[in-house]
Every structure is written in structure tokens, then in C-alpha cells.
CSV table of C-alpha atoms in Angstrom, one decimal:
chain,number,residue,atom,x,y,z
A,284,UNK,CA,2.2,35.8,-90.9
A,285,UNK,CA,5.7,37.2,-91.6
A,286,UNK,CA,6.7,39.7,-89.0
A,287,UNK,CA,9.6,42.1,-89.5
A,288,UNK,CA,11.7,42.1,-86.3
A,289,UNK,CA,14.2,44.8,-85.5
A,290,UNK,CA,16.4,44.7,-82.4
A,291,UNK,CA,19.1,47.0,-81.3
A,292,UNK,CA,21.1,47.6,-78.2
A,293,UNK,CA,22.8,51.0,-78.3
A,294,UNK,CA,25.2,53.0,-76.2
A,295,UNK,CA,24.1,56.4,-77.6
A,296,UNK,CA,21.2,58.5,-76.5
A,297,UNK,CA,17.9,57.3,-78.0
A,298,UNK,CA,15.8,59.9,-79.8
A,299,UNK,CA,12.4,58.5,-79.1
A,300,UNK,CA,10.5,60.8,-81.5
A,301,UNK,CA,12.7,59.8,-84.3
A,302,UNK,CA,12.3,56.1,-83.6
A,303,UNK,CA,8.6,56.4,-83.5
A,304,UNK,CA,8.5,58.5,-86.7
A,305,UNK,CA,10.6,56.0,-88.6
A,306,UNK,CA,8.3,53.1,-87.4
A,307,UNK,CA,5.1,55.0,-88.1
A,308,UNK,CA,6.1,56.2,-91.6
A,309,UNK,CA,7.2,52.8,-92.7
A,310,UNK,CA,4.0,51.2,-91.7
A,311,UNK,CA,1.9,49.4,-94.2
A,312,UNK,CA,-1.6,50.6,-95.3
A,313,UNK,CA,-3.2,47.7,-93.4
A,314,UNK,CA,-1.4,48.4,-90.1
A,315,UNK,CA,-4.4,49.9,-88.4
A,316,UNK,CA,-2.7,49.8,-85.0
A,317,UNK,CA,0.6,50.9,-83.6
A,318,UNK,CA,1.4,50.4,-80.0
A,319,UNK,CA,4.4,51.8,-78.3
A,320,UNK,CA,6.1,51.8,-74.9
A,321,UNK,CA,9.0,54.0,-73.8
A,322,UNK,CA,10.8,53.3,-70.5
A,323,UNK,CA,12.6,56.4,-69.3
A,324,UNK,CA,15.2,57.0,-66.5
A,325,UNK,CA,13.5,58.5,-63.5
A,326,UNK,CA,15.2,61.1,-61.4
A,327,UNK,CA,13.5,59.7,-58.2
A,328,UNK,CA,12.6,63.3,-57.2
A,329,UNK,CA,16.1,64.6,-57.6
A,330,UNK,CA,17.8,61.7,-55.8
A,331,UNK,CA,19.5,60.3,-59.0
A,332,UNK,CA,21.8,61.9,-61.5
A,333,UNK,CA,21.9,58.8,-63.7
A,334,UNK,CA,21.3,55.1,-64.1
A,335,UNK,CA,24.3,53.1,-65.4
A,336,UNK,CA,23.2,50.1,-67.4
A,337,UNK,CA,25.6,47.2,-67.8
A,338,UNK,CA,24.7,44.5,-70.3
A,339,UNK,CA,25.9,41.2,-71.7
A,340,UNK,CA,26.8,42.0,-75.3
A,341,UNK,CA,25.5,39.3,-77.7
A,342,UNK,CA,23.2,37.6,-75.2
A,343,UNK,CA,21.3,40.9,-74.7
A,344,UNK,CA,20.4,41.1,-78.4
A,345,UNK,CA,19.7,37.4,-78.5
A,346,UNK,CA,17.3,37.5,-75.5
A,347,UNK,CA,15.4,40.5,-76.9
A,348,UNK,CA,15.1,38.9,-80.4
A,349,UNK,CA,13.8,35.8,-78.7
A,350,UNK,CA,11.1,37.8,-76.9
A,351,UNK,CA,10.2,39.6,-80.1
A,352,UNK,CA,9.9,36.2,-82.0
A,353,UNK,CA,7.7,34.8,-79.2
A,354,UNK,CA,5.5,37.9,-79.5
A,355,UNK,CA,5.3,37.5,-83.3
A,356,UNK,CA,4.3,33.8,-83.0
A,357,UNK,CA,1.7,34.6,-80.4
A,358,UNK,CA,0.0,37.7,-81.9
A,359,UNK,CA,-0.7,38.6,-85.6
A,360,UNK,CA,1.7,41.6,-85.6
A,361,UNK,CA,3.4,42.7,-88.9
A,362,UNK,CA,6.3,44.5,-87.3
A,363,UNK,CA,8.1,44.8,-84.0
A,364,UNK,CA,11.0,47.0,-83.1
A,365,UNK,CA,12.9,46.9,-79.8
A,366,UNK,CA,15.7,49.3,-78.9
A,367,UNK,CA,17.5,49.1,-75.5
A,368,UNK,CA,20.1,51.5,-74.2
A,369,UNK,CA,23.2,50.7,-72.2
A,370,UNK,CA,25.7,52.9,-70.5
A,371,UNK,CA,25.0,56.0,-68.4
A,372,UNK,CA,21.4,57.3,-68.8
A,373,UNK,CA,20.2,60.5,-67.3
A,374,UNK,CA,16.7,61.3,-65.9
A,375,UNK,CA,14.2,61.8,-68.8
A,376,UNK,CA,16.3,59.9,-71.2
A,377,UNK,CA,14.9,56.8,-72.9
A,378,UNK,CA,16.1,53.3,-71.7
A,379,UNK,CA,13.9,51.1,-73.8
A,380,UNK,CA,11.4,51.4,-76.6
A,381,UNK,CA,9.1,48.7,-77.9
A,382,UNK,CA,6.8,49.3,-80.9
A,383,UNK,CA,4.5,46.9,-82.5
A,384,UNK,CA,2.2,47.2,-85.6
A,385,UNK,CA,-0.9,45.1,-86.3
A,386,UNK,CA,-4.3,45.3,-88.0
A,387,UNK,CA,-6.0,45.5,-84.7
A,388,UNK,CA,-5.2,47.1,-81.4
A,389,UNK,CA,-5.3,44.1,-79.1
A,390,UNK,CA,-2.5,42.3,-80.8
A,391,UNK,CA,-0.2,45.4,-80.9
A,392,UNK,CA,-0.9,46.4,-77.3
A,393,UNK,CA,-0.5,42.9,-75.9
A,394,UNK,CA,2.7,42.2,-77.9
A,395,UNK,CA,4.3,45.4,-76.5
A,396,UNK,CA,3.2,44.4,-72.9
A,397,UNK,CA,4.5,40.9,-73.3
A,398,UNK,CA,8.0,42.1,-74.6
A,399,UNK,CA,8.3,44.6,-71.8
A,400,UNK,CA,7.5,42.0,-69.2
A,401,UNK,CA,9.9,39.6,-70.7
A,402,UNK,CA,12.7,42.2,-70.9
A,403,UNK,CA,12.4,43.0,-67.3
A,404,UNK,CA,13.2,39.5,-66.1
A,405,UNK,CA,15.1,37.8,-69.0
A,406,UNK,CA,17.2,40.3,-70.8
A,407,UNK,CA,20.8,40.5,-69.4
A,408,UNK,CA,20.9,44.2,-68.3
A,409,UNK,CA,21.7,45.5,-64.8
A,410,UNK,CA,21.1,49.0,-63.5
A,411,UNK,CA,23.0,50.8,-60.9
A,412,UNK,CA,22.2,54.2,-59.5
A,413,UNK,CA,24.4,57.3,-59.6
A,414,UNK,CA,23.4,59.8,-56.9
A,415,UNK,CA,23.0,63.5,-57.0
A,416,UNK,CA,25.9,63.9,-54.6
A,417,UNK,CA,28.2,62.5,-57.2
A,418,UNK,CA,28.7,59.1,-55.6
A,419,UNK,CA,27.9,55.7,-57.1
A,420,UNK,CA,24.7,54.2,-55.5
A,421,UNK,CA,23.5,50.6,-55.2
A,422,UNK,CA,22.6,48.2,-58.0
A,423,UNK,CA,18.9,48.2,-58.6
A,424,UNK,CA,17.3,45.1,-57.2
A,425,UNK,CA,15.0,42.9,-59.2
A,426,UNK,CA,11.4,43.2,-58.3
A,427,UNK,CA,9.1,40.3,-57.5
A,428,UNK,CA,6.3,42.2,-59.3
A,429,UNK,CA,8.3,41.8,-62.5
A,430,UNK,CA,8.6,38.1,-62.1
A,431,UNK,CA,4.8,38.0,-61.5
A,432,UNK,CA,4.2,40.1,-64.6
A,433,UNK,CA,6.3,37.8,-66.7
A,434,UNK,CA,4.5,34.7,-65.3
A,435,UNK,CA,1.1,35.8,-66.5
A,436,UNK,CA,2.1,35.1,-70.0
A,437,UNK,CA,3.1,31.5,-69.4
A,438,UNK,CA,0.9,29.2,-71.2
A,439,UNK,CA,-0.6,26.1,-69.5
B,39,UNK,CA,39.2,25.9,-71.6
B,40,UNK,CA,35.9,27.7,-71.1
B,41,UNK,CA,35.5,31.5,-71.2
B,42,UNK,CA,33.7,32.7,-68.1
B,43,UNK,CA,32.1,36.2,-67.7
B,44,UNK,CA,30.8,38.0,-64.7
B,45,UNK,CA,28.4,40.9,-64.6
B,46,UNK,CA,27.2,43.6,-62.3
B,47,UNK,CA,27.7,43.0,-58.6
B,48,UNK,CA,29.0,39.5,-59.2
B,49,UNK,CA,31.7,41.1,-61.4
B,50,UNK,CA,32.5,43.6,-58.7
B,51,UNK,CA,32.7,41.0,-55.9
B,52,UNK,CA,34.9,38.5,-57.9
B,53,UNK,CA,37.1,41.5,-59.0
B,54,UNK,CA,37.2,40.7,-62.7
B,55,UNK,CA,34.9,40.7,-65.8
B,56,UNK,CA,36.1,37.6,-67.4
B,57,UNK,CA,38.6,34.8,-67.3
B,58,UNK,CA,39.4,31.5,-69.0
B,59,UNK,CA,39.1,28.4,-66.8
B,60,UNK,CA,39.9,24.7,-67.3
B,61,UNK,CA,37.0,23.1,-65.5
B,62,UNK,CA,37.6,19.7,-63.9
B,63,UNK,CA,35.5,16.8,-65.4
B,64,UNK,CA,33.6,16.6,-62.1
B,65,UNK,CA,31.8,19.9,-63.0
B,66,UNK,CA,28.7,18.6,-64.8
B,67,UNK,CA,25.9,21.0,-64.0
B,68,UNK,CA,25.5,24.8,-63.5
B,69,UNK,CA,25.2,24.1,-59.8
B,70,UNK,CA,28.5,22.1,-59.8
B,71,UNK,CA,30.0,25.1,-61.5
B,72,UNK,CA,28.9,27.6,-58.8
B,73,UNK,CA,30.0,25.2,-56.1
B,74,UNK,CA,33.4,24.8,-57.7
B,75,UNK,CA,33.9,28.6,-58.1
B,76,UNK,CA,32.8,29.2,-54.5
B,77,UNK,CA,35.4,26.7,-53.2
B,78,UNK,CA,38.1,28.0,-55.4
B,79,UNK,CA,39.2,31.1,-53.4
B,80,UNK,CA,38.0,33.6,-50.9
B,81,UNK,CA,36.7,36.2,-53.5
B,82,UNK,CA,34.2,33.6,-54.8
B,83,UNK,CA,33.1,32.2,-51.4
B,84,UNK,CA,30.1,34.5,-51.4
B,85,UNK,CA,28.6,32.3,-54.1
B,86,UNK,CA,27.8,29.7,-51.5
B,87,UNK,CA,25.2,31.8,-50.0
B,88,UNK,CA,24.1,33.4,-53.3
B,89,UNK,CA,23.8,30.1,-55.2
B,90,UNK,CA,20.0,30.4,-55.4
B,91,UNK,CA,20.2,34.2,-56.2
B,92,UNK,CA,22.7,34.3,-59.1
B,93,UNK,CA,21.9,33.3,-62.6
B,94,UNK,CA,24.0,31.2,-64.9
B,95,UNK,CA,24.1,31.3,-68.7
B,96,UNK,CA,25.8,28.7,-70.9
B,97,UNK,CA,26.6,29.8,-74.4
B,98,UNK,CA,24.3,32.8,-73.8
B,99,UNK,CA,21.3,30.7,-72.9
B,100,UNK,CA,19.8,30.8,-69.4
B,101,UNK,CA,20.3,27.5,-67.5
B,102,UNK,CA,19.0,26.1,-64.3
B,103,UNK,CA,21.3,24.8,-61.6
B,104,UNK,CA,20.6,21.2,-62.5
B,105,UNK,CA,21.3,21.7,-66.3
B,106,UNK,CA,24.2,20.1,-67.8
B,107,UNK,CA,26.8,22.7,-68.9
B,108,UNK,CA,29.6,20.4,-70.2
B,109,UNK,CA,30.7,21.4,-73.6
B,110,UNK,CA,29.8,25.1,-73.3
B,111,UNK,CA,32.4,27.4,-74.7
B,112,UNK,CA,31.2,30.4,-72.7
B,113,UNK,CA,29.7,30.5,-69.2
B,114,UNK,CA,28.4,33.6,-67.4
B,115,UNK,CA,27.4,34.3,-63.8
B,116,UNK,CA,25.3,37.4,-62.9
B,117,UNK,CA,22.6,38.8,-60.6
B,118,UNK,CA,18.8,38.7,-61.4
B,119,UNK,CA,18.4,41.0,-64.4
B,120,UNK,CA,17.0,44.5,-64.1
B,121,UNK,CA,16.6,45.7,-67.7
B,122,UNK,CA,13.7,47.3,-69.5
C,274,UNK,CA,-2.6,62.2,-57.6
C,275,UNK,CA,-3.3,65.1,-60.0
C,276,UNK,CA,-3.4,64.0,-63.6
C,277,UNK,CA,-3.1,66.5,-66.5
C,278,UNK,CA,-5.8,65.6,-69.1
C,279,UNK,CA,-5.7,66.9,-72.6
C,280,UNK,CA,-8.4,66.0,-75.1
C,281,UNK,CA,-8.9,67.3,-78.6
C,282,UNK,CA,-11.1,66.4,-81.6
C,283,UNK,CA,-9.6,67.7,-84.8
C,284,UNK,CA,-10.6,68.0,-88.4
C,285,UNK,CA,-7.1,68.4,-89.7
C,286,UNK,CA,-4.5,65.7,-90.3
C,287,UNK,CA,-2.7,64.5,-87.2
C,288,UNK,CA,1.1,64.5,-87.2
C,289,UNK,CA,1.7,61.5,-84.8
C,290,UNK,CA,5.4,62.1,-84.4
C,291,UNK,CA,4.8,65.6,-83.4
C,292,UNK,CA,2.1,64.7,-80.9
C,293,UNK,CA,4.4,62.0,-79.4
C,294,UNK,CA,7.4,64.4,-79.3
C,295,UNK,CA,5.4,67.1,-77.5
C,296,UNK,CA,4.2,64.6,-74.9
C,297,UNK,CA,7.6,63.0,-74.4
C,298,UNK,CA,9.5,66.3,-74.1
C,299,UNK,CA,7.1,67.7,-71.6
C,300,UNK,CA,7.2,64.6,-69.3
C,301,UNK,CA,8.4,65.0,-65.8
C,302,UNK,CA,11.6,63.4,-64.5
C,303,UNK,CA,9.7,60.8,-62.6
C,304,UNK,CA,7.5,59.7,-65.5
C,305,UNK,CA,9.4,56.4,-66.0
C,306,UNK,CA,6.8,55.1,-68.4
C,307,UNK,CA,5.1,56.4,-71.5
C,308,UNK,CA,2.6,54.2,-73.3
C,309,UNK,CA,1.1,55.2,-76.6
C,310,UNK,CA,-1.5,53.9,-79.1
C,311,UNK,CA,-2.1,55.1,-82.6
C,312,UNK,CA,-5.1,54.0,-84.5
C,313,UNK,CA,-4.7,54.4,-88.3
C,314,UNK,CA,-6.9,54.3,-91.3
C,315,UNK,CA,-6.5,50.9,-93.0
C,316,UNK,CA,-6.6,50.7,-96.8
C,317,UNK,CA,-8.1,47.2,-96.5
C,318,UNK,CA,-5.7,45.9,-99.2
C,319,UNK,CA,-6.6,48.7,-101.7
C,320,UNK,CA,-10.4,48.5,-101.3
C,321,UNK,CA,-10.7,51.8,-99.5
C,322,UNK,CA,-9.7,55.3,-100.5
C,323,UNK,CA,-10.8,56.9,-97.2
C,324,UNK,CA,-12.9,56.6,-94.0
C,325,UNK,CA,-15.1,59.5,-93.4
C,326,UNK,CA,-15.6,60.1,-89.7
C,327,UNK,CA,-18.8,61.9,-88.5
C,328,UNK,CA,-18.9,63.0,-84.9
C,329,UNK,CA,-21.2,64.7,-82.3
C,330,UNK,CA,-19.4,68.0,-81.5
C,331,UNK,CA,-19.3,68.7,-77.8
C,332,UNK,CA,-20.5,65.2,-76.8
C,333,UNK,CA,-17.4,63.7,-78.5
C,334,UNK,CA,-15.0,65.8,-76.4
C,335,UNK,CA,-17.1,65.2,-73.2
C,336,UNK,CA,-17.1,61.4,-73.6
C,337,UNK,CA,-13.4,61.3,-74.3
C,338,UNK,CA,-12.7,63.5,-71.3
C,339,UNK,CA,-14.9,61.2,-69.2
C,340,UNK,CA,-12.9,58.2,-70.3
C,341,UNK,CA,-9.6,60.0,-69.5
C,342,UNK,CA,-10.9,61.0,-66.1
C,343,UNK,CA,-11.9,57.5,-65.3
C,344,UNK,CA,-8.5,56.2,-66.3
C,345,UNK,CA,-6.9,58.9,-64.1
C,346,UNK,CA,-8.9,57.8,-61.1
C,347,UNK,CA,-8.2,54.1,-61.7
C,348,UNK,CA,-4.4,54.2,-62.4
C,349,UNK,CA,-1.7,56.5,-61.0
C,350,UNK,CA,-1.0,58.3,-64.2
C,351,UNK,CA,0.5,61.8,-64.2
C,352,UNK,CA,-0.7,62.8,-67.7
C,353,UNK,CA,-3.0,61.6,-70.4
C,354,UNK,CA,-3.6,63.0,-73.9
C,355,UNK,CA,-6.2,61.9,-76.4
C,356,UNK,CA,-6.6,63.2,-79.9
C,357,UNK,CA,-9.3,62.1,-82.3
C,358,UNK,CA,-9.7,63.0,-85.9
C,359,UNK,CA,-13.0,63.6,-87.7
C,360,UNK,CA,-13.6,64.2,-91.4
C,361,UNK,CA,-12.1,62.3,-94.4
C,362,UNK,CA,-9.1,60.2,-93.3
C,363,UNK,CA,-6.9,58.4,-95.8
C,364,UNK,CA,-5.1,55.1,-95.5
C,365,UNK,CA,-2.1,55.4,-93.2
C,366,UNK,CA,-3.4,58.6,-91.6
C,367,UNK,CA,-3.9,58.6,-87.8
C,368,UNK,CA,-7.5,58.5,-86.6
C,369,UNK,CA,-6.8,58.4,-82.8
C,370,UNK,CA,-3.9,58.7,-80.4
C,371,UNK,CA,-3.8,58.0,-76.7
C,372,UNK,CA,-0.7,58.7,-74.6
C,373,UNK,CA,-0.3,58.1,-70.9
C,374,UNK,CA,2.7,58.8,-68.6
C,375,UNK,CA,3.2,57.2,-65.2
C,376,UNK,CA,6.0,56.1,-62.9
C,377,UNK,CA,5.6,52.5,-63.9
C,378,UNK,CA,4.7,50.6,-67.1
C,379,UNK,CA,1.5,48.8,-65.9
C,380,UNK,CA,-0.4,51.9,-65.2
C,381,UNK,CA,0.5,53.7,-68.4
C,382,UNK,CA,-0.2,50.6,-70.6
C,383,UNK,CA,-3.4,49.7,-69.0
C,384,UNK,CA,-4.7,53.3,-69.0
C,385,UNK,CA,-4.1,53.5,-72.7
C,386,UNK,CA,-5.9,50.1,-73.3
C,387,UNK,CA,-8.8,51.2,-71.2
C,388,UNK,CA,-9.3,54.6,-73.0
C,389,UNK,CA,-9.1,52.8,-76.4
C,390,UNK,CA,-11.7,50.2,-75.4
C,391,UNK,CA,-14.0,53.0,-74.1
C,392,UNK,CA,-13.6,55.2,-77.2
C,393,UNK,CA,-14.6,52.3,-79.5
C,394,UNK,CA,-18.0,51.8,-77.8
C,395,UNK,CA,-18.8,55.1,-76.1
C,396,UNK,CA,-17.4,58.1,-78.0
C,397,UNK,CA,-19.9,59.5,-80.6
C,398,UNK,CA,-18.0,58.9,-83.8
C,399,UNK,CA,-19.2,57.0,-86.8
C,400,UNK,CA,-17.1,55.8,-89.7
C,401,UNK,CA,-18.2,55.3,-93.3
C,402,UNK,CA,-16.1,53.8,-96.1
C,403,UNK,CA,-15.1,55.5,-99.3
C,404,UNK,CA,-14.2,52.9,-102.0
C,405,UNK,CA,-11.4,53.0,-104.4
C,406,UNK,CA,-13.9,53.1,-107.3
C,407,UNK,CA,-14.8,56.6,-106.1
C,408,UNK,CA,-18.2,55.6,-104.6
C,409,UNK,CA,-19.4,56.0,-101.0
C,410,UNK,CA,-19.4,52.6,-99.2
C,411,UNK,CA,-21.4,51.5,-96.2
C,412,UNK,CA,-21.2,52.7,-92.6
C,413,UNK,CA,-18.8,50.7,-90.6
C,414,UNK,CA,-20.7,48.3,-88.2
C,415,UNK,CA,-20.0,48.2,-84.5
C,416,UNK,CA,-18.2,45.1,-83.5
C,417,UNK,CA,-19.3,42.8,-80.7
C,418,UNK,CA,-15.6,42.3,-79.9
C,419,UNK,CA,-15.4,46.0,-79.0
C,420,UNK,CA,-18.4,45.7,-76.6
C,421,UNK,CA,-16.6,42.7,-75.0
C,422,UNK,CA,-13.3,44.6,-74.7
C,423,UNK,CA,-15.1,47.4,-73.0
C,424,UNK,CA,-16.9,45.1,-70.6
C,425,UNK,CA,-13.7,43.6,-69.2
C,426,UNK,CA,-13.0,46.9,-67.4
C,427,UNK,CA,-16.3,47.0,-65.6
C,428,UNK,CA,-15.8,46.7,-61.8
C,429,UNK,CA,-18.0,44.3,-59.8
D,81,UNK,CA,-39.0,73.0,-77.6
D,82,UNK,CA,-36.2,70.5,-77.6
D,83,UNK,CA,-33.3,70.5,-80.1
D,84,UNK,CA,-33.0,67.0,-81.6
D,85,UNK,CA,-29.9,65.8,-83.5
D,86,UNK,CA,-29.5,62.8,-85.8
D,87,UNK,CA,-26.2,61.2,-86.8
D,88,UNK,CA,-24.7,58.8,-89.3
D,89,UNK,CA,-27.3,56.4,-91.0
D,90,UNK,CA,-30.0,57.7,-88.7
D,91,UNK,CA,-29.4,61.1,-90.0
D,92,UNK,CA,-29.5,59.8,-93.6
D,93,UNK,CA,-32.7,57.9,-93.2
D,94,UNK,CA,-34.6,60.7,-91.5
D,95,UNK,CA,-33.3,63.1,-94.1
D,96,UNK,CA,-32.0,65.8,-91.7
D,97,UNK,CA,-29.3,66.5,-89.2
D,98,UNK,CA,-31.4,68.4,-86.6
D,99,UNK,CA,-34.7,69.9,-85.8
D,100,UNK,CA,-36.6,71.5,-83.0
D,101,UNK,CA,-39.5,69.6,-81.6
D,102,UNK,CA,-42.3,70.3,-79.1
D,103,UNK,CA,-42.7,67.0,-77.5
D,104,UNK,CA,-46.1,66.1,-76.0
D,105,UNK,CA,-46.2,65.6,-72.2
D,106,UNK,CA,-46.8,61.8,-72.7
D,107,UNK,CA,-43.1,61.4,-73.8
D,108,UNK,CA,-41.4,60.7,-70.6
D,109,UNK,CA,-38.6,58.2,-71.4
D,110,UNK,CA,-36.1,57.7,-74.2
D,111,UNK,CA,-38.1,54.7,-75.3
D,112,UNK,CA,-41.3,56.9,-75.5
D,113,UNK,CA,-39.3,59.4,-77.5
D,114,UNK,CA,-38.3,56.8,-80.1
D,115,UNK,CA,-41.8,55.4,-80.3
D,116,UNK,CA,-43.2,58.9,-80.8
D,117,UNK,CA,-40.7,59.7,-83.6
D,118,UNK,CA,-41.4,56.3,-85.3
D,119,UNK,CA,-45.2,57.1,-85.2
D,120,UNK,CA,-44.8,60.6,-86.4
D,121,UNK,CA,-44.2,60.0,-90.2
D,122,UNK,CA,-42.9,57.5,-92.7
D,123,UNK,CA,-39.3,58.6,-92.7
D,124,UNK,CA,-39.1,57.7,-89.0
D,125,UNK,CA,-41.0,54.5,-89.1
D,126,UNK,CA,-37.8,52.4,-89.4
D,127,UNK,CA,-37.1,53.3,-85.8
D,128,UNK,CA,-39.8,50.8,-84.8
D,129,UNK,CA,-37.5,48.0,-85.8
D,130,UNK,CA,-34.3,49.7,-84.8
D,131,UNK,CA,-35.5,50.7,-81.3
D,132,UNK,CA,-33.0,48.3,-79.6
D,133,UNK,CA,-30.2,49.2,-82.0
D,134,UNK,CA,-30.1,53.0,-82.0
D,135,UNK,CA,-28.7,55.0,-79.1
D,136,UNK,CA,-30.2,58.0,-77.4
D,137,UNK,CA,-28.4,60.8,-75.7
D,138,UNK,CA,-30.0,63.5,-73.5
D,139,UNK,CA,-28.0,66.6,-73.0
D,140,UNK,CA,-25.0,64.8,-74.4
D,141,UNK,CA,-25.2,62.0,-72.0
D,142,UNK,CA,-26.0,58.4,-73.0
D,143,UNK,CA,-29.4,57.2,-71.7
D,144,UNK,CA,-31.2,53.9,-71.7
D,145,UNK,CA,-34.7,53.4,-73.2
D,146,UNK,CA,-36.2,53.5,-69.7
D,147,UNK,CA,-34.5,56.6,-68.6
D,148,UNK,CA,-36.5,59.8,-68.0
D,149,UNK,CA,-35.6,62.5,-70.6
D,150,UNK,CA,-38.1,65.2,-69.6
D,151,UNK,CA,-36.4,68.5,-69.2
D,152,UNK,CA,-33.6,67.8,-71.6
D,153,UNK,CA,-32.7,70.7,-73.9
D,154,UNK,CA,-30.9,68.5,-76.4
D,155,UNK,CA,-31.7,65.0,-77.5
D,156,UNK,CA,-29.8,62.9,-80.1
D,157,UNK,CA,-30.5,59.6,-81.9
D,158,UNK,CA,-27.7,57.7,-83.6
D,159,UNK,CA,-26.3,54.3,-84.4
D,160,UNK,CA,-23.9,52.3,-82.2
D,161,UNK,CA,-20.6,54.2,-82.2
D,162,UNK,CA,-17.6,53.2,-84.3
D,163,UNK,CA,-14.9,55.6,-83.2
D,164,UNK,CA,-11.4,55.0,-82.1
């Protein structure tokens, strides 16, 4: 099954409603299911003023494309779109969006989950905190729970 | 010459984002590469203790410490990724 | 954790981009994750002109609310919105939307999956096909795979 | 009197969407209710063979065939649900 894959890494603010609308309105008649995930910058109860996201240009796009291709070979999805932000992102702004369309819900929902789990551990992005007092905070540490989430998709 | 890139806190600790390096023929694997960088000068010495923490990419593909990196045009060293 | 639950059963066309935008823009700073699912009417490769969805007013809302409450007690979600259409729905139009917000992705994604699985088997809606030749087609039959999807959430 | 509702193909086969019924005291469970309907007249006779297929709700809550439905103000009979 041919799957249309769209990947972008952007430095400008993402308008999530526009991304969703574009995906939704260009869906085929037989796309009975559209699953979507938006990851947003958290304010951490007022502690953060921003997250600054550094990335490895070229490799970031390549790793995301690879995740999307893996998803397309694993589930019968007709389209998958991934958009990831870099640069300074403020609380409430969108960091990442993953959208997948399929005939049935399981494929679309699982493909989105898979790509998110993959991105967390394998896409070359690094987040650093900017604090409300105006100072630069620490780099965000990788989470063991993300490694675990990634591993559940490994096939025997 | 190989183009070497550093990201995030690795970049900050080594004090530069990229450089071109002529690697000696003795550097065969990603692990050799980290050892060679760590021995090169004081700014890179922290890589001795971070060898199992940092990640290495060769031509924008993730590699393990035992993987052969000879012939790569671009190498990169960076912390575990925290995207998504 | 208090969870804001919004449930609606509507006879008018759903504008999915508007529903998502309203949910997204009213998210709290600490909602790091928004998961969404849209179920759409499939054209079945041109065989269908519409699905007609009959529902049991009152009980439909109650069952959806019950699913949303279960999800809120099971996962730490801050908000969940479910909107379900009834009446004649044409290919490409939205039948159901489920949106959940949480600090982290697992809770939001699983809550959406749970509510969808529950709706398929326990919410009193019935679909009937309308065919491209203008005639009324059969009632859609319940799928064993939906029962199975529901059962996976049952706790021991 | 109890208000009884029918939906989807159950509604079509019985030829009405709702009616008020005075159930005899012998109807205690949802199963008794289906049996009583099926015996009532020809339009409802199909419920004999569909007894394990159709669903029953009492006061808008799903019930099993062995559940007691006495005292319910509203009963409903319908096919397996196909929403979502």
C-alpha cells in the first residue's frame, strides 16, 4: 500500500489547527480514521519561559522520515505527516505533530504512537530549559521511560 | 579530513559546533574515535567518563561504539536525544 | 486530578478543525500532550453515498460520559472531549472525535484509544448504509474485532 | 406502565419506535421481557431466535438477560451497537 509521507523540521511557530485542517481536508474518501498527536511546550507551573530545541539539520529530517517509513511498512496507513519544531518554543506552543490516516482506527492510532516513541529516543533534537527568572536552565535529560516505550515496538 | 559536529552539552563542553579533523589510521571504530578525542586535549577529556553516555553518528546514521567508522565524511557526537 | 469532560451528540455536520482548535487553544500551560482521533464516513470506493446514524437520545450521551469518566479515572488526563454525530453523514464527514489532554503522551493517547474502543461496542448508535444507486443499504454489522478491542481494557 | 423503545433493525421489524406496555408480574428479568415480547404477536416472534443477539437497556443502562428489570420506567431493545 502506497503511503504518502510528509516530514518537516521548522524554525517558525507551528499552527496546529492549520496543520490538522490541511491533513483532514486532503484525506481520501476511504480514510475512515485520522489519528493525531500534538506535543506542546509545558510551562512547568510557571517555572519555564521557554524550551530551546537544538537539532542536527539533515539527520533530524532523515531520522523522522525513517520512523515514518517504518510505520508505513508496519501498518496499512495511507498518509503520515510529521512536523517538528526547533529553536525557542514557549509554553503552549507546539513542538511536534504526528498525523496518520487509515481505513481503520487501530492502524492510525498505533502508527502515531510508534512514531512518537521513536522520535523521543532516535531523532537528533535536544531540549534546554529557559527559566522564568530570565536565566538559561539545564539541558533536559533523556528519560528511561522513553527508552522503554521505544523498545516495546521491537520485533522479536 | 572528516567533518565533525558536536551538539547540545557536548558542543558546549568542547567549545565548538564543528571542526575538520584528519583522523589517524588507528581510529577504526566509533569507540576509537571517542578515545582519540578524549586524549587529544583537556576540553575533550570528559569524554572518557561519558563514553557510554554520548551517541555517535557517522554520515548521519547512528552507530555503536564497536561499529567501523572509517570512510565516513561526517561524524557527530552528542548527548542522548530529547526530541518529540 | 480533576478532569474537564465535555460530551456532545449532534445532528449537524462537525467541523473537525474547529473542534480541535477550540480544544487546543483552551489547553493549560502544563498540557504537554494532546491526542486526537477522528472517525470519518468512508465512501467504500464509491459504493456508499452516506451512512445514516440512528441513536438512543439520552442514553447515547450517558454512555459516552461514562466512557470519558472511566478514562479520567484511569489516566491522569486534564481534559477530554467527545463529539458524536447522528443523522445522515456523507463520505469524508466526521462521525466522531475524541480529544484528550495530559502532561504526557501515554495518558492522552491511551485515553483516546480507550474511549474509541468503548464507543464502538457500548454507545447506542447504529449505522445503516445508503448506496450510490440511491437505495437504502443494510445496517452495518457489529464487528468481533471491536468486542476484542474493548475487552483488552478490562482489568483483572 | 413502562415505556419501551426499539432501535435500528429491531425497530424496523417490530414496526414501531416506542410503545407503552403494562408488563405482567411474571416478567422479572430482561430475558423474561424478551420472551414475553416474542410470544405477544407475530411481529415480535423473531426475538425468539435473536434473544442472544439483541441488547436490552433498563432506564438507559445496559442489562444482561438474567438481570432484574422490575421497576424500570424505560426499557429498550436494540441490535449490537455500531457507533464510533
